[in-house]
CSV table of C-alpha atoms in Angstrom, one decimal:
chain,number,residue,atom,x,y,z
L,249,UNK,CA,92.7,129.6,89.0
L,250,UNK,CA,94.8,126.4,89.6
L,251,UNK,CA,96.0,125.3,93.0
L,252,UNK,CA,98.3,127.8,94.6
L,253,UNK,CA,100.8,125.1,95.4
L,254,UNK,CA,103.8,124.8,93.1
L,255,UNK,CA,106.2,122.2,92.1
L,256,UNK,CA,109.8,123.0,92.0
L,257,UNK,CA,111.6,121.4,89.1
L,258,UNK,CA,115.4,121.2,88.6
L,259,UNK,CA,116.9,121.0,85.2
L,260,UNK,CA,120.4,121.2,83.8
L,261,UNK,CA,121.1,124.0,81.2
L,262,UNK,CA,124.2,125.1,79.4
L,263,UNK,CA,124.9,127.5,82.2
L,264,UNK,CA,124.5,125.1,85.0
L,265,UNK,CA,121.6,123.7,87.3
L,266,UNK,CA,118.5,125.9,87.5
L,267,UNK,CA,115.3,125.7,89.3
L,268,UNK,CA,111.9,126.8,88.1
L,269,UNK,CA,108.5,126.6,89.8
L,270,UNK,CA,105.6,125.2,87.8
L,271,UNK,CA,101.9,125.3,88.7
L,272,UNK,CA,100.6,122.1,90.2
L,273,UNK,CA,97.6,120.4,88.6
L,274,UNK,CA,96.2,119.2,92.0
L,275,UNK,CA,93.4,116.6,92.6
L,276,UNK,CA,91.0,119.5,93.6
L,277,UNK,CA,91.6,121.0,90.1
L,278,UNK,CA,90.7,117.7,88.5
L,279,UNK,CA,87.6,117.4,90.5
L,280,UNK,CA,86.5,120.9,89.6
L,281,UNK,CA,87.2,120.3,86.0
L,282,UNK,CA,85.2,117.0,86.0
L,283,UNK,CA,82.2,118.6,87.7
L,284,UNK,CA,82.1,121.3,85.0
L,285,UNK,CA,82.4,118.6,82.3
L,286,UNK,CA,79.5,116.7,83.8
L,287,UNK,CA,77.4,119.8,84.0
L,288,UNK,CA,77.9,120.6,80.4
L,289,UNK,CA,77.2,116.9,79.5
L,290,UNK,CA,73.9,117.3,81.3
L,291,UNK,CA,73.1,120.6,79.6
L,292,UNK,CA,73.6,118.8,76.2
L,293,UNK,CA,71.4,115.9,77.3
L,294,UNK,CA,74.1,113.3,76.5
L,295,UNK,CA,76.6,111.0,78.2
L,296,UNK,CA,80.3,111.0,77.6
L,297,UNK,CA,83.7,109.6,78.6
L,298,UNK,CA,86.0,112.1,80.3
L,299,UNK,CA,89.7,111.6,80.5
L,300,UNK,CA,92.2,114.0,82.3
L,301,UNK,CA,95.9,113.7,81.9
L,302,UNK,CA,98.9,115.6,83.3
L,303,UNK,CA,101.3,117.7,81.3
L,304,UNK,CA,103.3,114.4,80.3
L,305,UNK,CA,100.1,112.8,79.2
L,306,UNK,CA,99.9,110.5,82.1
L,307,UNK,CA,96.2,109.5,83.0
L,308,UNK,CA,95.0,111.2,86.2
L,309,UNK,CA,91.2,110.5,85.8
L,310,UNK,CA,88.9,108.5,83.6
L,311,UNK,CA,85.1,108.1,83.8
L,312,UNK,CA,82.7,106.5,81.3
L,313,UNK,CA,79.1,107.5,82.0
L,314,UNK,CA,76.3,105.2,81.2
L,315,UNK,CA,75.7,105.4,77.4
L,316,UNK,CA,79.0,105.8,75.4
L,317,UNK,CA,80.5,102.6,73.8
L,318,UNK,CA,83.5,100.9,75.1
L,319,UNK,CA,85.8,102.5,72.4
L,320,UNK,CA,85.0,105.9,73.7
L,321,UNK,CA,87.4,105.1,76.7
L,322,UNK,CA,90.6,104.8,74.4
L,323,UNK,CA,89.4,107.8,72.2
L,324,UNK,CA,88.9,110.2,75.2
L,325,UNK,CA,92.3,109.2,76.6
L,326,UNK,CA,93.8,109.6,73.1
L,327,UNK,CA,92.3,113.1,72.6
L,328,UNK,CA,93.6,114.2,76.0
L,329,UNK,CA,97.0,112.9,75.4
L,330,UNK,CA,97.2,114.5,71.9
L,331,UNK,CA,96.1,117.9,73.5
L,332,UNK,CA,98.8,117.5,76.2
L,333,UNK,CA,101.5,116.5,73.8
L,334,UNK,CA,100.8,119.3,71.2
L,335,UNK,CA,99.8,122.0,73.7
L,336,UNK,CA,96.8,122.6,71.4
L,337,UNK,CA,93.3,121.4,71.1
L,338,UNK,CA,93.2,118.0,69.3
L,339,UNK,CA,91.1,119.5,66.6
L,340,UNK,CA,94.1,121.4,65.4
L,341,UNK,CA,95.9,118.1,64.8
L,342,UNK,CA,92.9,116.8,62.9
L,343,UNK,CA,92.8,119.9,60.7
L,344,UNK,CA,96.7,119.5,60.0
L,345,UNK,CA,96.4,115.7,59.5
L,346,UNK,CA,96.0,115.7,55.7
L,347,UNK,CA,99.4,117.1,55.2
L,348,UNK,CA,101.1,115.2,58.0
L,349,UNK,CA,100.1,111.5,58.0
L,350,UNK,CA,103.2,110.6,59.8
L,351,UNK,CA,101.5,111.6,63.0
L,352,UNK,CA,99.4,108.5,62.8
L,353,UNK,CA,102.6,106.5,63.5
L,354,UNK,CA,102.8,108.0,67.0
L,355,UNK,CA,101.2,105.5,69.5
L,356,UNK,CA,98.2,107.0,71.3
L,357,UNK,CA,97.9,110.1,68.9
L,358,UNK,CA,94.3,110.8,68.1
L,359,UNK,CA,93.8,113.8,65.8
L,360,UNK,CA,90.0,114.1,66.7
L,361,UNK,CA,88.0,117.0,68.0
L,362,UNK,CA,87.4,116.8,71.7
L,363,UNK,CA,90.8,117.2,73.5
L,364,UNK,CA,91.7,120.5,75.1
L,365,UNK,CA,95.0,121.5,76.8
L,366,UNK,CA,94.9,123.0,80.3
L,367,UNK,CA,97.2,126.0,80.5
L,368,UNK,CA,98.3,127.9,83.5
L,369,UNK,CA,100.9,130.7,83.6
L,370,UNK,CA,101.8,130.0,80.0
L,371,UNK,CA,102.5,126.3,80.8
L,372,UNK,CA,100.6,123.3,79.9
L,373,UNK,CA,99.6,121.4,83.1
L,374,UNK,CA,97.5,118.8,81.5
L,375,UNK,CA,94.6,118.2,79.2
L,376,UNK,CA,91.1,116.9,79.1
L,377,UNK,CA,89.6,114.6,76.4
L,378,UNK,CA,86.0,113.8,75.8
L,379,UNK,CA,84.4,111.1,73.6
L,380,UNK,CA,81.1,109.5,73.2
L,381,UNK,CA,79.0,112.8,73.3
L,382,UNK,CA,76.3,113.5,70.6
L,383,UNK,CA,78.9,114.8,68.2
L,384,UNK,CA,82.6,115.8,68.0
L,385,UNK,CA,81.5,119.5,68.4
L,386,UNK,CA,79.7,118.5,71.7
L,387,UNK,CA,82.7,116.5,72.9
L,388,UNK,CA,84.8,119.7,72.4
L,389,UNK,CA,82.2,121.9,74.2
L,390,UNK,CA,82.3,119.5,77.2
L,391,UNK,CA,86.0,119.6,77.4
L,392,UNK,CA,86.1,123.4,76.9
L,393,UNK,CA,83.6,123.7,79.9
L,394,UNK,CA,86.1,121.8,82.1
L,395,UNK,CA,89.1,124.0,81.0
L,396,UNK,CA,87.1,127.2,81.6
L,397,UNK,CA,86.2,126.1,85.1
L,398,UNK,CA,89.8,125.9,86.0
L,399,UNK,CA,90.8,129.1,84.1
L,400,UNK,CA,88.0,131.2,85.8
L,401,UNK,CA,88.6,129.5,89.2
L,402,UNK,CA,85.0,128.5,89.6
């Protein structure tokens, strides 16, 4: 699964200061996720842009392979951020969009298929977004392969 290290976070509640331990999304996890995404990209005989963000949607990793256009960079980051913010695949936001156009006013919100949240112990620790693959469905398959590599501890 994810790194065995934990980050201790203090927060103030109504009853006082409390501490909780959250899983850490470590660099080794990012590298394992990216390797799985690249392998899935090769299986699909395409190229893609891969973006990985932490639980607050801060960029941790970005790679644009040879082939995808320059716009794929912003789209991959946006898909990852959307998945991290909503704690759901970005495809869910795409499906809900017709009834909630106000989401389009959120800077960086990309309701497009290809972003997947990364969950550990019921907590969102980050997300991966992929753009520039041969289709939106392939973008999501690539992102899911990365998330599965972390969930399976491969």
